[in-house]
Amino acid sequence: MRVMVVGGGGREHAIAWKVKQSPLVDQVFCVPGNAGTAGLGENLPGDPGDIPRMVAIAKDKRVDLTIVGPEAPLAAGIADAFLNEGLSVFGPSKAAAQIESSKLFAKRFMKKHGMPCASYSAFEDYDEAVAHVKAQGLPVVIKADGLAAGKGVFVCRTWDDVEIALRETLLDRRFGEAGDKVIIEELLPGQEASLVVITDGEVVIALPSSEDHKQLLDGDKGPNTGGMGAFSPTDVLDDALLDRVTREIMVPAIRGMAAEGKPYRGALYAGLMIADGKPHVLEFNCRFGDPETQATFPRITSDLVPVFQAAASGSLAGMKIEGEDNHSICITLASEGYPGNYRKGLEISGLPECEKLDGVTTFHSGTKEVGGKLVTAGGRVLGITAVGATKEEALKRAYDAVDKVHFEGKYFRRDIATRRAR
Ligand code: AMP
Ligand code: GLY
């Protein structure tokens, strides 16, 4: 089989790494991929948002299955374009991807189908939004309606926070059209966890649970980033809660999408808040998490390629995803200055020594090979994952591995997976 992975980050490296292990697979293509995926198959140039090019590559390379990593091409209709051409694709249609691409769609959907979630109101007008917060009181969470690369959510505890969130979104138009509307939500206190299911539109199979660390600094402080690390499983979701999340959130979501004429196929990610022992959904994403994928996939023993194929073709019934009863930690190595400005092209050393360590797998995010040397090419550079029989063993292995890798300005959090209840 010939499999193509669309995207070029750490998540896509982890997908390609898992796909490559399948005995069914002869060839892996990544578009555009990165220096890590180059070692697994063939990287091809192309912008994942350029859908006609993605279709052309899939035809030209006689690809049997395409797996789409990022949300933007899904929200732009890549799955619809592939299906129109008779090409097999893992990922939801444009209509179904609205579950991530419009927070207003998602909130209406959650309420309509009875999923536990924060109450909300939507506004286009700055003054009306301010008046609403005045009436409701602090704290609130303000979110740009559309896709904003994880940067459109503001947790507001002061009036200054509210002013900044509403001004940047509605007046300064920092997120462009994605900020035409804002959602203002009640703040739910509790503990966060992530759960991803694979679905064919009817059957739902959960992947191992996980937790990510979005903020830059230790103690979950500082600006939001694309993700500074993740670990799996989360201790926030025991078996009883996992069962409840499946019954109260995941299954109603898949049934609800089908009932609304937008059958959902692919990976559905729920960002959860466990408040007073009860699960709430904060957001849905129409894809795998980044960096959660780099933490969960190394724990899965099943071949995922038949699962992806079955999800794409509507034949998931009877399939299972088996994993090891272990722990994994993924630590992001970032460039100094990220998520603001940072330098690129800095040489990376020590990766071969790091990869020799027990239980360690390295996933590339922003890397490039230039003249035979590996150099930095992005804000998030590498995700170093270690598995262990216990969380402590995984943590020690992961941080020992991080110490082996060097580049100027290497930055990482020192408290991944040691979060306490807030
Ligand atoms: P989202 O992209 O919607 O998951 O929001 C990003 C982050 O903002 C989440 O991971 C939470 O930490 C926080 N957040 C979002 N909505 C809420 C809420 N209603 N209550 C508390 N925290 C929230
Ligand atoms: N780690 C959060 C996300 O993938 O959206």
Tab-separated table of C-alpha atoms and ligand atoms in Angstrom:
chain	number	residue	atom	x	y	z
A	1	MET	CA	0.000	0.000	0.000
A	2	ARG	CA	1.040	3.574	-0.650
A	3	VAL	CA	0.113	6.056	2.068
A	4	MET	CA	0.377	9.848	2.022
A	5	VAL	CA	0.482	12.048	5.128
A	6	VAL	CA	-0.491	15.698	4.630
A	7	GLY	CA	1.330	18.173	6.889
A	8	GLY	CA	4.823	18.834	8.169
A	9	GLY	CA	4.835	19.017	11.975
A	10	GLY	CA	5.518	16.681	14.879
A	11	ARG	CA	2.037	15.186	14.693
A	12	GLU	CA	2.562	14.273	11.052
A	13	HIS	CA	5.974	12.744	11.836
A	14	ALA	CA	4.291	10.584	14.504
A	15	ILE	CA	1.537	9.541	12.064
A	16	ALA	CA	4.083	8.680	9.353
A	17	TRP	CA	6.247	6.804	11.904
A	18	LYS	CA	3.280	4.655	12.965
A	19	VAL	CA	2.096	4.079	9.377
A	20	LYS	CA	5.604	3.041	8.301
A	21	GLN	CA	5.565	0.193	10.877
A	22	SER	CA	2.540	-1.409	9.219
A	23	PRO	CA	3.299	-4.581	7.240
A	24	LEU	CA	0.619	-3.420	4.791
A	25	VAL	CA	2.587	-0.344	3.778
A	26	ASP	CA	5.264	-0.283	1.046
A	27	GLN	CA	5.724	3.448	0.638
A	28	VAL	CA	5.041	6.593	2.705
A	29	PHE	CA	4.838	10.087	1.196
A	30	CYS	CA	4.733	13.259	3.298
A	31	VAL	CA	3.694	16.644	1.953
A	32	PRO	CA	5.680	18.667	2.812
A	33	GLY	CA	7.019	16.597	5.751
A	34	ASN	CA	10.179	17.563	7.622
A	35	ALA	CA	13.695	16.239	8.180
A	36	GLY	CA	12.264	13.472	10.397
A	37	THR	CA	9.750	12.181	7.873
A	38	ALA	CA	12.447	12.230	5.169
A	39	GLY	CA	13.948	9.183	6.920
A	40	LEU	CA	10.662	7.268	6.679
A	41	GLY	CA	9.726	7.790	3.069
A	42	GLU	CA	9.601	10.475	0.429
A	43	ASN	CA	8.946	14.130	1.224
A	44	LEU	CA	7.238	16.041	-1.561
A	45	PRO	CA	7.000	19.826	-1.751
A	46	GLY	CA	3.545	21.347	-1.446
A	47	ASP	CA	1.383	23.491	0.762
A	48	PRO	CA	-1.285	21.382	2.516
A	49	GLY	CA	-3.751	24.213	1.825
A	50	ASP	CA	-3.199	23.819	-1.937
A	51	ILE	CA	-5.901	21.183	-2.381
A	52	PRO	CA	-5.587	20.726	-6.174
A	53	ARG	CA	-1.882	19.986	-5.665
A	54	MET	CA	-2.638	17.447	-2.922
A	55	VAL	CA	-5.107	15.686	-5.254
A	56	ALA	CA	-2.574	15.766	-8.101
A	57	ILE	CA	0.164	14.221	-5.922
A	58	ALA	CA	-2.178	11.480	-4.672
A	59	LYS	CA	-3.055	10.568	-8.288
A	60	ASP	CA	0.462	10.897	-9.630
A	61	LYS	CA	1.961	8.726	-6.857
A	62	ARG	CA	-0.967	6.241	-6.967
A	63	VAL	CA	-1.644	6.760	-3.274
A	64	ASP	CA	-4.073	4.245	-1.709
A	65	LEU	CA	-4.835	6.196	1.469
A	66	THR	CA	-4.235	9.816	2.500
A	67	ILE	CA	-4.179	10.898	6.153
A	68	VAL	CA	-4.653	14.615	6.767
A	69	GLY	CA	-2.833	16.023	9.815
A	70	PRO	CA	-3.762	19.713	10.240
A	71	GLU	CA	-7.193	21.323	10.544
A	72	ALA	CA	-6.819	24.061	7.910
A	73	PRO	CA	-6.953	21.822	4.802
A	74	LEU	CA	-9.863	19.857	6.329
A	75	ALA	CA	-11.764	23.091	6.998
A	76	ALA	CA	-11.019	24.098	3.388
A	77	GLY	CA	-12.518	20.861	2.005
A	78	ILE	CA	-9.567	18.568	1.229
A	79	ALA	CA	-11.560	15.428	2.141
A	80	ASP	CA	-14.452	16.449	-0.152
A	81	ALA	CA	-12.009	17.035	-3.031
A	82	PHE	CA	-10.400	13.608	-2.542
A	83	LEU	CA	-13.760	11.820	-2.347
A	84	ASN	CA	-14.935	13.602	-5.517
A	85	GLU	CA	-11.946	12.095	-7.289
A	86	GLY	CA	-12.585	8.638	-5.836
A	87	LEU	CA	-9.500	8.847	-3.591
A	88	SER	CA	-9.518	7.313	-0.106
A	89	VAL	CA	-8.958	9.879	2.652
A	90	PHE	CA	-8.870	9.822	6.462
A	91	GLY	CA	-10.362	13.075	7.765
A	92	PRO	CA	-13.774	14.775	7.913
A	93	SER	CA	-15.559	16.714	5.163
A	94	LYS	CA	-15.609	20.512	5.150
A	95	ALA	CA	-19.120	20.507	6.623
A	96	ALA	CA	-18.118	18.132	9.424
A	97	ALA	CA	-14.863	20.017	10.121
A	98	GLN	CA	-16.992	22.988	11.233
A	99	ILE	CA	-16.960	21.303	14.617
A	100	GLU	CA	-13.518	22.920	14.906
A	101	SER	CA	-13.549	25.693	12.317
A	102	SER	CA	-16.507	27.536	13.876
A	103	LYS	CA	-16.695	27.717	17.656
A	104	LEU	CA	-20.239	29.070	17.321
A	105	PHE	CA	-21.262	26.025	15.271
A	106	ALA	CA	-19.596	23.801	17.892
A	107	LYS	CA	-21.301	25.485	20.863
A	108	ARG	CA	-24.758	25.374	19.242
A	109	PHE	CA	-24.136	21.741	18.387
A	110	MET	CA	-23.025	20.831	21.933
A	111	LYS	CA	-26.090	22.489	23.466
A	112	LYS	CA	-28.508	21.056	20.912
A	113	HIS	CA	-27.311	17.509	21.505
A	114	GLY	CA	-27.216	17.820	25.279
A	115	MET	CA	-23.460	17.597	25.835
A	116	PRO	CA	-22.217	19.031	29.133
A	117	CYS	CA	-20.342	22.273	28.330
A	118	ALA	CA	-19.878	25.886	29.450
A	119	SER	CA	-22.803	28.278	28.836
A	120	TYR	CA	-22.093	30.919	26.185
A	121	SER	CA	-23.284	33.953	24.208
A	122	ALA	CA	-22.062	35.189	20.814
A	123	PHE	CA	-21.356	38.805	19.768
A	124	GLU	CA	-20.244	40.761	16.709
A	125	ASP	CA	-20.382	44.165	18.350
A	126	TYR	CA	-17.721	45.370	20.796
A	127	ASP	CA	-20.058	47.471	22.981
A	128	GLU	CA	-22.649	44.720	23.247
A	129	ALA	CA	-19.913	42.245	24.216
A	130	VAL	CA	-18.609	44.601	26.933
A	131	ALA	CA	-22.151	45.157	28.260
A	132	HIS	CA	-22.663	41.399	28.435
A	133	VAL	CA	-19.491	40.827	30.469
A	134	LYS	CA	-20.479	43.718	32.791
A	135	ALA	CA	-23.850	42.064	33.378
A	136	GLN	CA	-22.415	38.577	33.770
A	137	GLY	CA	-19.312	39.431	35.830
A	138	LEU	CA	-15.784	38.005	35.804
A	139	PRO	CA	-14.133	35.615	35.081
A	140	VAL	CA	-15.104	34.756	31.494
A	141	VAL	CA	-13.453	33.046	28.542
A	142	ILE	CA	-13.505	34.958	25.245
A	143	LYS	CA	-12.925	33.052	21.985
A	144	ALA	CA	-12.619	34.106	18.361
A	145	ASP	CA	-15.213	32.139	16.379
A	146	GLY	CA	-12.921	30.874	13.598
A	147	LEU	CA	-9.540	29.145	13.273
A	148	ALA	CA	-6.793	31.135	14.991
A	149	ALA	CA	-3.980	28.571	15.321
A	150	GLY	CA	-4.708	28.073	19.031
A	151	LYS	CA	-4.216	31.772	19.789
A	152	GLY	CA	-7.841	32.955	19.713
A	153	VAL	CA	-8.822	31.974	23.277
A	154	PHE	CA	-8.506	34.430	26.176
A	155	VAL	CA	-9.122	33.405	29.763
A	156	CYS	CA	-10.140	36.754	31.321
A	157	ARG	CA	-9.919	37.315	35.060
A	158	THR	CA	-9.638	41.134	34.997
A	159	TRP	CA	-11.313	43.962	33.063
A	160	ASP	CA	-7.978	44.619	31.341
A	161	ASP	CA	-8.002	41.032	30.051
A	162	VAL	CA	-11.537	41.519	28.716
A	163	GLU	CA	-10.644	44.800	27.042
A	164	ILE	CA	-7.574	43.294	25.343
A	165	ALA	CA	-9.435	40.173	24.158
A	166	LEU	CA	-12.374	42.076	22.678
A	167	ARG	CA	-10.262	44.857	21.184
A	168	GLU	CA	-7.748	42.511	19.523
A	169	THR	CA	-10.493	40.302	18.133
A	170	LEU	CA	-13.374	42.616	17.154
A	171	LEU	CA	-11.660	45.997	16.638
A	172	ASP	CA	-8.008	45.389	15.697
A	173	ARG	CA	-9.030	42.299	13.671
A	174	ARG	CA	-5.937	40.397	14.771
A	175	PHE	CA	-7.470	37.133	13.550
A	176	GLY	CA	-9.079	38.594	10.414
A	177	GLU	CA	-12.402	36.989	9.501
A	178	ALA	CA	-11.898	34.346	12.204
A	179	GLY	CA	-12.666	37.185	14.641
A	180	ASP	CA	-15.892	38.443	13.011
A	181	LYS	CA	-17.681	37.022	16.037
A	182	VAL	CA	-16.634	36.179	19.568
A	183	ILE	CA	-18.035	33.583	21.929
A	184	ILE	CA	-18.127	34.567	25.600
A	185	GLU	CA	-18.237	31.562	27.919
A	186	GLU	CA	-18.464	30.930	31.629
A	187	LEU	CA	-15.109	29.805	33.004
A	188	LEU	CA	-15.179	26.192	34.144
A	189	PRO	CA	-12.681	25.429	36.891
A	190	GLY	CA	-11.245	21.919	36.989
A	191	GLN	CA	-8.710	19.635	35.407
A	192	GLU	CA	-8.151	19.347	31.662
A	193	ALA	CA	-7.615	16.222	29.612
A	194	SER	CA	-7.727	15.261	25.936
A	195	LEU	CA	-9.453	12.302	24.347
A	196	VAL	CA	-9.343	11.410	20.663
A	197	VAL	CA	-11.609	8.880	19.002
A	198	ILE	CA	-11.426	7.395	15.539
A	199	THR	CA	-14.807	7.084	13.864
A	200	ASP	CA	-16.384	6.035	10.583
A	201	GLY	CA	-19.479	8.108	11.288
A	202	GLU	CA	-21.106	5.441	13.466
A	203	VAL	CA	-18.607	3.360	15.396
A	204	VAL	CA	-16.305	5.119	17.859
A	205	ILE	CA	-12.916	3.768	19.035
A	206	ALA	CA	-10.956	5.718	21.648
A	207	LEU	CA	-7.193	6.222	21.592
A	208	PRO	CA	-5.274	6.366	24.887
A	209	SER	CA	-6.115	9.497	26.912
A	210	SER	CA	-3.621	12.322	27.303
A	211	GLU	CA	-2.978	15.803	28.632
A	212	ASP	CA	-1.084	18.622	26.977
A	213	HIS	CA	0.746	21.701	28.221
A	214	LYS	CA	-0.203	24.697	26.103
A	215	GLN	CA	1.591	27.431	28.017
A	216	LEU	CA	5.221	28.396	27.512
A	217	LEU	CA	6.435	28.559	31.096
A	218	ASP	CA	6.604	26.126	34.005
A	219	GLY	CA	3.529	26.133	36.212
A	220	ASP	CA	1.277	26.636	33.138
A	221	LYS	CA	2.212	30.324	32.977
A	222	GLY	CA	3.052	32.648	30.115
A	223	PRO	CA	1.636	32.832	26.598
A	224	ASN	CA	-0.133	29.976	24.847
A	225	THR	CA	1.918	27.988	22.350
A	226	GLY	CA	1.271	25.165	19.902
A	227	GLY	CA	2.104	22.793	22.800
A	228	MET	CA	5.153	22.457	25.052
A	229	GLY	CA	4.607	18.796	25.891
A	230	ALA	CA	2.079	16.072	26.515
A	231	PHE	CA	1.735	12.855	28.423
A	232	SER	CA	-0.380	9.722	28.305
A	233	PRO	CA	-2.414	8.441	30.026
A	234	THR	CA	-3.862	11.300	32.059
A	235	ASP	CA	-4.683	10.435	35.655
A	236	VAL	CA	-7.664	12.791	35.431
A	237	LEU	CA	-9.753	10.211	33.511
A	238	ASP	CA	-10.300	6.895	35.290
A	239	ASP	CA	-12.233	4.083	33.584
A	240	ALA	CA	-15.586	5.301	34.894
A	241	LEU	CA	-14.977	8.856	33.631
A	242	LEU	CA	-13.686	7.577	30.287
A	243	ASP	CA	-16.883	5.617	29.910
A	244	ARG	CA	-18.914	8.721	30.759
A	245	VAL	CA	-16.995	10.870	28.246
A	246	THR	CA	-17.706	8.279	25.570
A	247	ARG	CA	-21.429	8.050	26.433
A	248	GLU	CA	-22.124	11.733	27.158
A	249	ILE	CA	-19.835	13.453	24.668
A	250	MET	CA	-18.217	11.313	21.950
A	251	VAL	CA	-21.155	9.125	20.930
A	252	PRO	CA	-23.685	12.033	21.010
A	253	ALA	CA	-21.241	14.072	18.893
A	254	ILE	CA	-20.959	11.417	16.189
A	255	ARG	CA	-24.711	10.688	16.224
A	256	GLY	CA	-25.471	14.426	16.230
A	257	MET	CA	-23.274	15.094	13.199
A	258	ALA	CA	-24.930	12.221	11.320
A	259	ALA	CA	-28.396	13.499	12.300
A	260	GLU	CA	-27.499	16.959	10.979
A	261	GLY	CA	-26.485	15.514	7.617
A	262	LYS	CA	-22.751	16.008	8.237
A	263	PRO	CA	-21.510	12.479	8.895
A	264	TYR	CA	-18.156	12.653	10.642
A	265	ARG	CA	-15.294	10.402	9.580
A	266	GLY	CA	-11.751	10.619	10.864
A	267	ALA	CA	-10.268	11.596	14.215
A	268	LEU	CA	-12.394	13.625	16.612
A	269	TYR	CA	-10.519	15.326	19.443
A	270	ALA	CA	-12.301	16.545	22.557
A	271	GLY	CA	-10.664	19.029	24.910
A	272	LEU	CA	-12.271	18.193	28.255
A	273	MET	CA	-12.604	19.897	31.618
A	274	ILE	CA	-13.408	17.656	34.568
A	275	ALA	CA	-15.250	19.847	37.059
A	276	ASP	CA	-16.712	18.383	40.280
A	277	GLY	CA	-16.102	14.877	38.970
A	278	LYS	CA	-18.174	15.561	35.866
A	279	PRO	CA	-16.794	15.788	32.308
A	280	HIS	CA	-17.488	18.888	30.166
A	281	VAL	CA	-16.378	19.473	26.609
A	282	LEU	CA	-14.403	22.708	26.065
A	283	GLU	CA	-13.751	22.256	22.384
A	284	PHE	CA	-13.717	19.767	19.548
A	285	ASN	CA	-10.919	19.497	17.003
A	286	CYS	CA	-11.357	17.760	13.669
A	287	ARG	CA	-7.964	15.984	13.764
A	288	PHE	CA	-5.354	14.407	16.016
A	289	GLY	CA	-3.728	16.583	18.702
A	290	ASP	CA	-0.253	18.036	18.497
A	291	PRO	CA	1.737	17.135	20.627
A	292	GLU	CA	-0.712	14.554	22.062
A	293	THR	CA	-0.159	12.272	19.041
A	294	GLN	CA	3.582	12.166	19.763
A	295	ALA	CA	2.706	10.916	23.285
A	296	THR	CA	-0.143	8.505	22.489
A	297	PHE	CA	0.980	6.738	19.286
A	298	PRO	CA	4.115	5.171	20.857
A	299	ARG	CA	1.789	3.426	23.380
A	300	ILE	CA	-0.390	1.818	20.686
A	301	THR	CA	0.504	-1.731	19.672
A	302	SER	CA	-2.213	-2.238	17.007
A	303	ASP	CA	-1.539	-1.521	13.376
A	304	LEU	CA	-3.487	1.708	12.782
A	305	VAL	CA	-3.463	1.524	8.982
A	306	PRO	CA	-6.426	-0.901	8.756
A	307	VAL	CA	-8.218	1.295	11.310
A	308	PHE	CA	-7.652	4.439	9.236
A	309	GLN	CA	-8.805	2.577	6.121
A	310	ALA	CA	-11.926	1.277	7.853
A	311	ALA	CA	-12.773	4.744	9.209
A	312	ALA	CA	-12.394	6.182	5.703
A	313	SER	CA	-14.630	3.525	4.163
A	314	GLY	CA	-17.286	3.229	6.880
A	315	SER	CA	-16.376	-0.266	8.093
A	316	LEU	CA	-14.975	0.251	11.583
A	317	ALA	CA	-17.360	-2.194	13.330
A	318	GLY	CA	-15.481	-4.952	15.169
A	319	MET	CA	-12.077	-3.236	15.036
A	320	LYS	CA	-10.009	-2.547	18.146
A	321	ILE	CA	-7.076	-0.379	19.111
A	322	GLU	CA	-4.829	-2.116	21.625
A	323	GLY	CA	-2.120	-0.407	23.628
A	324	GLU	CA	0.466	-1.072	26.270
A	325	ASP	CA	-0.264	-0.503	29.907
A	326	ASN	CA	2.634	1.946	30.198
A	327	HIS	CA	3.229	5.712	30.386
A	328	SER	CA	4.677	8.145	27.910
A	329	ILE	CA	5.928	11.714	28.050
A	330	CYS	CA	6.634	14.015	25.101
A	331	ILE	CA	8.738	17.126	25.735
A	332	THR	CA	8.862	19.879	23.139
A	333	LEU	CA	12.239	21.463	22.438
A	334	ALA	CA	11.558	24.974	21.195
A	335	SER	CA	13.620	27.850	19.812
A	336	GLU	CA	14.409	30.698	22.211
A	337	GLY	CA	11.881	33.502	21.617
A	338	TYR	CA	9.014	31.198	20.539
A	339	PRO	CA	6.012	31.823	20.331
A	340	GLY	CA	7.345	35.281	19.349
A	341	ASN	CA	10.301	35.819	17.023
A	342	TYR	CA	13.099	33.268	16.970
A	343	ARG	CA	16.173	32.403	14.911
A	344	LYS	CA	16.273	29.586	12.369
A	345	GLY	CA	19.093	27.604	10.778
A	346	LEU	CA	20.885	26.703	14.044
A	347	GLU	CA	22.686	23.372	13.966
A	348	ILE	CA	21.165	20.515	15.994
A	349	SER	CA	23.523	17.920	17.496
A	350	GLY	CA	23.176	14.857	19.708
A	351	LEU	CA	20.077	13.336	18.125
A	352	PRO	CA	21.674	9.945	17.288
A	353	GLU	CA	22.856	9.555	20.933
A	354	CYS	CA	19.405	10.553	22.173
A	355	GLU	CA	17.674	8.008	19.926
A	356	LYS	CA	19.807	5.162	21.303
A	357	LEU	CA	18.337	5.550	24.799
A	358	ASP	CA	15.826	2.960	26.021
A	359	GLY	CA	12.217	3.800	25.276
A	360	VAL	CA	13.015	7.047	23.440
A	361	THR	CA	11.609	8.169	20.081
A	362	THR	CA	12.237	11.602	18.619
A	363	PHE	CA	9.700	13.421	16.475
A	364	HIS	CA	10.716	16.389	14.342
A	365	SER	CA	8.547	19.509	14.082
A	366	GLY	CA	10.626	22.428	12.787
A	367	THR	CA	13.789	20.875	11.368
A	368	LYS	CA	15.517	20.905	8.005
A	369	GLU	CA	18.559	19.276	6.479
A	370	VAL	CA	20.944	21.769	4.917
A	371	GLY	CA	24.233	20.604	3.399
A	372	GLY	CA	24.133	17.313	5.322
A	373	LYS	CA	23.494	19.073	8.641
A	374	LEU	CA	20.311	19.096	10.679
A	375	VAL	CA	19.228	22.650	11.542
A	376	THR	CA	16.300	24.353	13.287
A	377	ALA	CA	13.529	25.556	10.986
A	378	GLY	CA	10.649	26.465	13.311
A	379	GLY	CA	9.493	27.587	16.736
A	380	ARG	CA	8.839	24.080	17.948
A	381	VAL	CA	11.858	22.079	16.811
A	382	LEU	CA	11.587	18.546	18.225
A	383	GLY	CA	9.322	16.426	20.412
A	384	ILE	CA	11.264	13.936	22.516
A	385	THR	CA	9.046	11.046	23.641
A	386	ALA	CA	9.941	8.381	26.182
A	387	VAL	CA	7.827	5.452	27.350
A	388	GLY	CA	8.277	3.688	30.685
A	389	ALA	CA	6.530	1.181	32.915
A	390	THR	CA	5.684	4.049	35.291
A	391	LYS	CA	5.260	7.779	34.820
A	392	GLU	CA	8.426	8.331	36.860
A	393	GLU	CA	10.447	6.053	34.588
A	394	ALA	CA	9.073	7.748	31.469
A	395	LEU	CA	9.856	11.183	32.939
A	396	LYS	CA	13.444	10.285	33.818
A	397	ARG	CA	14.041	8.781	30.373
A	398	ALA	CA	12.506	11.786	28.608
A	399	TYR	CA	14.509	14.400	30.505
A	400	ASP	CA	17.748	12.356	30.173
A	401	ALA	CA	17.077	12.254	26.432
A	402	VAL	CA	16.413	16.005	26.264
A	403	ASP	CA	19.868	16.617	27.792
A	404	LYS	CA	21.553	14.791	24.885
A	405	VAL	CA	20.200	17.162	22.221
A	406	HIS	CA	21.801	20.554	21.668
A	407	PHE	CA	21.142	23.682	19.654
A	408	GLU	CA	21.663	27.314	20.474
A	409	GLY	CA	18.705	28.733	22.386
A	410	LYS	CA	17.139	25.303	23.141
A	411	TYR	CA	14.145	25.926	25.427
A	412	PHE	CA	11.869	23.388	27.128
A	413	ARG	CA	9.606	23.149	30.136
A	414	ARG	CA	10.941	21.289	33.160
A	415	ASP	CA	7.568	20.343	34.648
A	416	ILE	CA	5.884	18.268	31.928
A	417	ALA	CA	3.522	15.674	33.432
A	418	THR	CA	3.935	16.951	36.992
A	419	ARG	CA	0.836	19.152	37.008
A	420	ARG	CA	-1.269	19.221	40.192
A	421	ALA	CA	-4.957	20.024	40.606
A	422	ARG	CA	-5.597	23.726	40.123
B	1	AMP	P1	-9.877	25.813	23.473
B	1	AMP	O1	-9.032	26.129	22.276
B	1	AMP	O2	-11.322	26.153	23.332
B	1	AMP	O3	-9.624	24.439	24.049
B	1	AMP	O4	-9.303	26.749	24.633
B	1	AMP	C1	-7.916	26.803	24.934
B	1	AMP	C2	-7.727	26.694	26.410
B	1	AMP	O5	-8.462	27.716	27.099
B	1	AMP	C3	-8.245	25.401	27.010
B	1	AMP	O6	-7.319	24.374	26.898
B	1	AMP	C4	-8.515	25.807	28.436
B	1	AMP	O7	-7.315	25.823	29.182
B	1	AMP	C5	-8.985	27.219	28.309
B	1	AMP	N1	-10.464	27.275	28.248
B	1	AMP	C6	-11.239	27.313	27.146
B	1	AMP	N2	-12.552	27.376	27.464
B	1	AMP	C7	-12.617	27.363	28.813
B	1	AMP	C8	-13.695	27.418	29.753
B	1	AMP	N3	-14.972	27.540	29.380
B	1	AMP	N4	-13.373	27.368	31.064
B	1	AMP	C9	-12.085	27.285	31.471
B	1	AMP	N5	-11.038	27.256	30.642
B	1	AMP	C10	-11.278	27.298	29.320
B	2	GLY	N1	-2.723	20.166	21.723
B	2	GLY	C1	-3.888	20.847	21.371
B	2	GLY	C2	-4.345	20.617	19.997
B	2	GLY	O1	-3.831	19.807	19.260
B	2	GLY	O2	-5.271	21.305	19.603
